[in-house]
């Protein structure tokens, strides 16, 4: 019996003035353009909060602090891999005038209201994106203190 690989990932829900920040990227499995949360794998020597802040900066150019934890999502992807995603909430009161992706894989940044997202021309990368945004809209907020620091 082969042991399947489990991927530990983090993702950011960035909400500012009623809109959500999504990144436009190419899905490496399908080659198609998709919308995604700023997200990625946790690297070897970082804790979860460091990972989500790094991913947010790399994919958007924004340096923000999370205000809450949204929870854990799981996905069995079409490629056979299992993903566990921890979602963190960022609710800035203001943003810098200029910011841009630091990662060349990010093609553009988009701000969408929940209603606009339903009408977006590009598909979401996975159901994890819409599930996380819906959880945020439903009022899910968990304290960051539930995430124990690395020891």
PDB file of C-alpha atoms in Angstrom:
ATOM      1  CA  UNK A   1       0.000   0.000   0.000  1.00  0.00           C
ATOM      2  CA  UNK A   2       1.448   3.369  -0.979  1.00  0.00           C
ATOM      3  CA  UNK A   3       1.165   6.289   1.367  1.00  0.00           C
ATOM      4  CA  UNK A   4      -0.407   9.351  -0.216  1.00  0.00           C
ATOM      5  CA  UNK A   5       1.303  12.691   0.115  1.00  0.00           C
ATOM      6  CA  UNK A   6      -0.333  15.327   2.288  1.00  0.00           C
ATOM      7  CA  UNK A   7       0.364  18.977   1.420  1.00  0.00           C
ATOM      8  CA  UNK A   8       0.200  21.560   4.212  1.00  0.00           C
ATOM      9  CA  UNK A   9      -0.805  24.929   2.780  1.00  0.00           C
ATOM     10  CA  UNK A  10      -1.902  28.349   4.011  1.00  0.00           C
ATOM     11  CA  UNK A  11      -4.219  30.871   2.379  1.00  0.00           C
ATOM     12  CA  UNK A  12      -5.198  34.486   2.990  1.00  0.00           C
ATOM     13  CA  UNK A  13      -8.673  35.984   2.966  1.00  0.00           C
ATOM     14  CA  UNK A  14      -7.972  39.693   2.455  1.00  0.00           C
ATOM     15  CA  UNK A  15     -11.103  41.815   2.820  1.00  0.00           C
ATOM     16  CA  UNK A  16     -10.962  45.578   2.344  1.00  0.00           C
ATOM     17  CA  UNK A  17     -13.969  47.863   2.018  1.00  0.00           C
ATOM     18  CA  UNK A  18     -16.301  44.974   1.208  1.00  0.00           C
ATOM     19  CA  UNK A  19     -14.102  43.377  -1.442  1.00  0.00           C
ATOM     20  CA  UNK A  20     -11.875  40.304  -1.482  1.00  0.00           C
ATOM     21  CA  UNK A  21      -8.381  40.207  -2.971  1.00  0.00           C
ATOM     22  CA  UNK A  22      -7.757  37.351  -5.395  1.00  0.00           C
ATOM     23  CA  UNK A  23      -4.773  36.538  -7.548  1.00  0.00           C
ATOM     24  CA  UNK A  24      -4.876  35.531 -11.197  1.00  0.00           C
ATOM     25  CA  UNK A  25      -2.577  32.640 -12.032  1.00  0.00           C
ATOM     26  CA  UNK A  26      -2.212  29.688 -14.361  1.00  0.00           C
ATOM     27  CA  UNK A  27      -3.321  26.361 -12.926  1.00  0.00           C
ATOM     28  CA  UNK A  28      -0.277  24.161 -13.509  1.00  0.00           C
ATOM     29  CA  UNK A  29      -2.440  21.034 -13.861  1.00  0.00           C
ATOM     30  CA  UNK A  30      -4.787  22.394 -16.534  1.00  0.00           C
ATOM     31  CA  UNK A  31      -2.821  25.288 -18.035  1.00  0.00           C
ATOM     32  CA  UNK A  32      -5.898  27.523 -17.641  1.00  0.00           C
ATOM     33  CA  UNK A  33      -6.194  30.943 -16.023  1.00  0.00           C
ATOM     34  CA  UNK A  34      -7.844  30.824 -12.590  1.00  0.00           C
ATOM     35  CA  UNK A  35      -8.553  33.014  -9.581  1.00  0.00           C
ATOM     36  CA  UNK A  36      -7.161  31.983  -6.218  1.00  0.00           C
ATOM     37  CA  UNK A  37      -6.549  33.305  -2.763  1.00  0.00           C
ATOM     38  CA  UNK A  38      -2.969  34.299  -2.034  1.00  0.00           C
ATOM     39  CA  UNK A  39      -1.819  30.855  -0.909  1.00  0.00           C
ATOM     40  CA  UNK A  40       0.955  28.310  -0.919  1.00  0.00           C
ATOM     41  CA  UNK A  41       2.894  25.614   0.872  1.00  0.00           C
ATOM     42  CA  UNK A  42       4.379  25.994   4.332  1.00  0.00           C
ATOM     43  CA  UNK A  43       8.157  25.856   4.003  1.00  0.00           C
ATOM     44  CA  UNK A  44      10.438  23.697   6.146  1.00  0.00           C
ATOM     45  CA  UNK A  45      11.536  26.228   8.767  1.00  0.00           C
ATOM     46  CA  UNK A  46       8.503  28.488   9.117  1.00  0.00           C
ATOM     47  CA  UNK A  47       5.460  28.472  11.313  1.00  0.00           C
ATOM     48  CA  UNK A  48       1.943  28.901   9.954  1.00  0.00           C
ATOM     49  CA  UNK A  49       1.710  32.657  10.558  1.00  0.00           C
ATOM     50  CA  UNK A  50       5.095  33.268   8.967  1.00  0.00           C
ATOM     51  CA  UNK A  51       4.026  31.162   5.989  1.00  0.00           C
ATOM     52  CA  UNK A  52       0.766  33.005   5.315  1.00  0.00           C
ATOM     53  CA  UNK A  53       2.409  36.433   5.664  1.00  0.00           C
ATOM     54  CA  UNK A  54       5.197  35.342   3.291  1.00  0.00           C
ATOM     55  CA  UNK A  55       2.744  33.983   0.722  1.00  0.00           C
ATOM     56  CA  UNK A  56       0.656  37.155   0.940  1.00  0.00           C
ATOM     57  CA  UNK A  57       3.735  39.300   0.344  1.00  0.00           C
ATOM     58  CA  UNK A  58       5.094  37.149  -2.491  1.00  0.00           C
ATOM     59  CA  UNK A  59       1.785  37.011  -4.333  1.00  0.00           C
ATOM     60  CA  UNK A  60       0.494  40.559  -3.706  1.00  0.00           C
ATOM     61  CA  UNK A  61       3.338  42.732  -2.415  1.00  0.00           C
ATOM     62  CA  UNK A  62       1.295  43.465   0.726  1.00  0.00           C
ATOM     63  CA  UNK A  63       2.816  43.228   4.191  1.00  0.00           C
ATOM     64  CA  UNK A  64      -0.131  42.756   6.538  1.00  0.00           C
ATOM     65  CA  UNK A  65      -0.875  41.070   9.852  1.00  0.00           C
ATOM     66  CA  UNK A  66      -3.665  38.503  10.155  1.00  0.00           C
ATOM     67  CA  UNK A  67      -6.569  39.424  12.423  1.00  0.00           C
ATOM     68  CA  UNK A  68      -8.096  35.954  12.835  1.00  0.00           C
ATOM     69  CA  UNK A  69      -7.976  32.342  11.773  1.00  0.00           C
ATOM     70  CA  UNK A  70     -10.783  31.075   9.547  1.00  0.00           C
ATOM     71  CA  UNK A  71     -10.205  27.358  10.011  1.00  0.00           C
ATOM     72  CA  UNK A  72      -8.969  24.292   8.170  1.00  0.00           C
ATOM     73  CA  UNK A  73     -10.098  23.045   4.754  1.00  0.00           C
ATOM     74  CA  UNK A  74      -9.300  19.756   3.059  1.00  0.00           C
ATOM     75  CA  UNK A  75      -9.221  18.837  -0.611  1.00  0.00           C
ATOM     76  CA  UNK A  76      -8.638  15.613  -2.486  1.00  0.00           C
ATOM     77  CA  UNK A  77      -7.337  17.072  -5.758  1.00  0.00           C
ATOM     78  CA  UNK A  78      -7.732  15.618  -9.230  1.00  0.00           C
ATOM     79  CA  UNK A  79      -3.967  14.989  -9.278  1.00  0.00           C
ATOM     80  CA  UNK A  80      -4.396  12.502  -6.426  1.00  0.00           C
ATOM     81  CA  UNK A  81      -2.798  14.700  -3.782  1.00  0.00           C
ATOM     82  CA  UNK A  82      -4.472  15.629  -0.514  1.00  0.00           C
ATOM     83  CA  UNK A  83      -4.273  19.244   0.628  1.00  0.00           C
ATOM     84  CA  UNK A  84      -4.861  20.634   4.094  1.00  0.00           C
ATOM     85  CA  UNK A  85      -5.280  24.409   3.980  1.00  0.00           C
ATOM     86  CA  UNK A  86      -5.304  26.765   6.923  1.00  0.00           C
ATOM     87  CA  UNK A  87      -7.086  30.008   6.094  1.00  0.00           C
ATOM     88  CA  UNK A  88      -6.187  33.275   7.788  1.00  0.00           C
ATOM     89  CA  UNK A  89      -8.129  36.533   7.721  1.00  0.00           C
ATOM     90  CA  UNK A  90      -6.562  39.896   6.937  1.00  0.00           C
ATOM     91  CA  UNK A  91      -8.756  42.992   7.379  1.00  0.00           C
ATOM     92  CA  UNK A  92      -6.565  46.040   6.754  1.00  0.00           C
ATOM     93  CA  UNK A  93      -7.960  49.483   7.525  1.00  0.00           C
ATOM     94  CA  UNK A  94      -5.852  51.000   4.751  1.00  0.00           C
ATOM     95  CA  UNK A  95      -3.563  49.813   1.979  1.00  0.00           C
ATOM     96  CA  UNK A  96      -0.423  51.262   0.433  1.00  0.00           C
ATOM     97  CA  UNK A  97      -0.986  53.268  -2.724  1.00  0.00           C
ATOM     98  CA  UNK A  98       1.160  50.877  -4.774  1.00  0.00           C
ATOM     99  CA  UNK A  99       1.646  47.141  -4.365  1.00  0.00           C
ATOM    100  CA  UNK A 100       2.282  44.394  -6.862  1.00  0.00           C
ATOM    101  CA  UNK A 101       3.073  40.687  -6.938  1.00  0.00           C
ATOM    102  CA  UNK A 102       6.677  39.739  -6.226  1.00  0.00           C
ATOM    103  CA  UNK A 103       6.111  36.281  -7.734  1.00  0.00           C
ATOM    104  CA  UNK A 104       6.215  36.099 -11.551  1.00  0.00           C
ATOM    105  CA  UNK A 105       3.594  33.308 -11.484  1.00  0.00           C
ATOM    106  CA  UNK A 106       0.971  35.849 -10.380  1.00  0.00           C
ATOM    107  CA  UNK A 107      -0.379  37.554 -13.477  1.00  0.00           C
ATOM    108  CA  UNK A 108      -2.718  40.093 -11.867  1.00  0.00           C
ATOM    109  CA  UNK A 109      -4.490  41.115  -8.664  1.00  0.00           C
ATOM    110  CA  UNK A 110      -8.259  41.569  -8.537  1.00  0.00           C
ATOM    111  CA  UNK A 111     -10.669  42.958  -5.934  1.00  0.00           C
ATOM    112  CA  UNK A 112     -14.163  41.413  -6.036  1.00  0.00           C
ATOM    113  CA  UNK A 113     -17.268  41.783  -3.935  1.00  0.00           C
ATOM    114  CA  UNK A 114     -18.928  38.446  -3.170  1.00  0.00           C
ATOM    115  CA  UNK A 115     -21.543  39.243  -5.828  1.00  0.00           C
ATOM    116  CA  UNK A 116     -18.929  40.165  -8.441  1.00  0.00           C
ATOM    117  CA  UNK A 117     -17.068  36.948  -7.740  1.00  0.00           C
ATOM    118  CA  UNK A 118     -20.117  34.946  -8.808  1.00  0.00           C
ATOM    119  CA  UNK A 119     -19.977  36.726 -12.178  1.00  0.00           C
ATOM    120  CA  UNK A 120     -16.186  36.604 -12.637  1.00  0.00           C
ATOM    121  CA  UNK A 121     -14.990  35.651 -16.106  1.00  0.00           C
ATOM    122  CA  UNK A 122     -12.298  33.347 -14.704  1.00  0.00           C
ATOM    123  CA  UNK A 123     -13.035  30.208 -12.678  1.00  0.00           C
ATOM    124  CA  UNK A 124     -11.863  29.725  -9.119  1.00  0.00           C
ATOM    125  CA  UNK A 125      -8.879  27.428  -8.698  1.00  0.00           C
ATOM    126  CA  UNK A 126     -10.869  25.118  -6.417  1.00  0.00           C
ATOM    127  CA  UNK A 127     -13.940  24.989  -4.228  1.00  0.00           C
ATOM    128  CA  UNK A 128     -11.661  25.844  -1.282  1.00  0.00           C
ATOM    129  CA  UNK A 129     -11.675  29.487  -2.434  1.00  0.00           C
ATOM    130  CA  UNK A 130     -15.461  29.869  -2.490  1.00  0.00           C
ATOM    131  CA  UNK A 131     -15.822  27.852   0.733  1.00  0.00           C
ATOM    132  CA  UNK A 132     -13.363  30.131   2.547  1.00  0.00           C
ATOM    133  CA  UNK A 133     -15.047  33.314   1.327  1.00  0.00           C
ATOM    134  CA  UNK A 134     -18.456  31.948   2.325  1.00  0.00           C
ATOM    135  CA  UNK A 135     -17.144  31.035   5.794  1.00  0.00           C
ATOM    136  CA  UNK A 136     -15.843  34.587   6.133  1.00  0.00           C
ATOM    137  CA  UNK A 137     -19.212  36.034   5.035  1.00  0.00           C
ATOM    138  CA  UNK A 138     -20.968  33.705   7.506  1.00  0.00           C
ATOM    139  CA  UNK A 139     -18.925  35.296  10.288  1.00  0.00           C
ATOM    140  CA  UNK A 140     -16.461  32.533  11.087  1.00  0.00           C
ATOM    141  CA  UNK A 141     -13.591  33.972  13.140  1.00  0.00           C
ATOM    142  CA  UNK A 142     -11.234  31.978  15.338  1.00  0.00           C
ATOM    143  CA  UNK A 143      -8.653  33.615  17.591  1.00  0.00           C
ATOM    144  CA  UNK A 144      -5.058  33.465  16.416  1.00  0.00           C
ATOM    145  CA  UNK A 145      -4.071  32.311  19.906  1.00  0.00           C
ATOM    146  CA  UNK A 146      -5.397  28.863  18.921  1.00  0.00           C
ATOM    147  CA  UNK A 147      -2.365  28.550  16.638  1.00  0.00           C
ATOM    148  CA  UNK A 148       0.484  27.583  18.931  1.00  0.00           C
ATOM    149  CA  UNK A 149       3.905  28.956  17.978  1.00  0.00           C
ATOM    150  CA  UNK A 150       6.612  26.583  16.814  1.00  0.00           C
ATOM    151  CA  UNK A 151       8.693  25.275  19.709  1.00  0.00           C
TER     152      UNK A 151
END
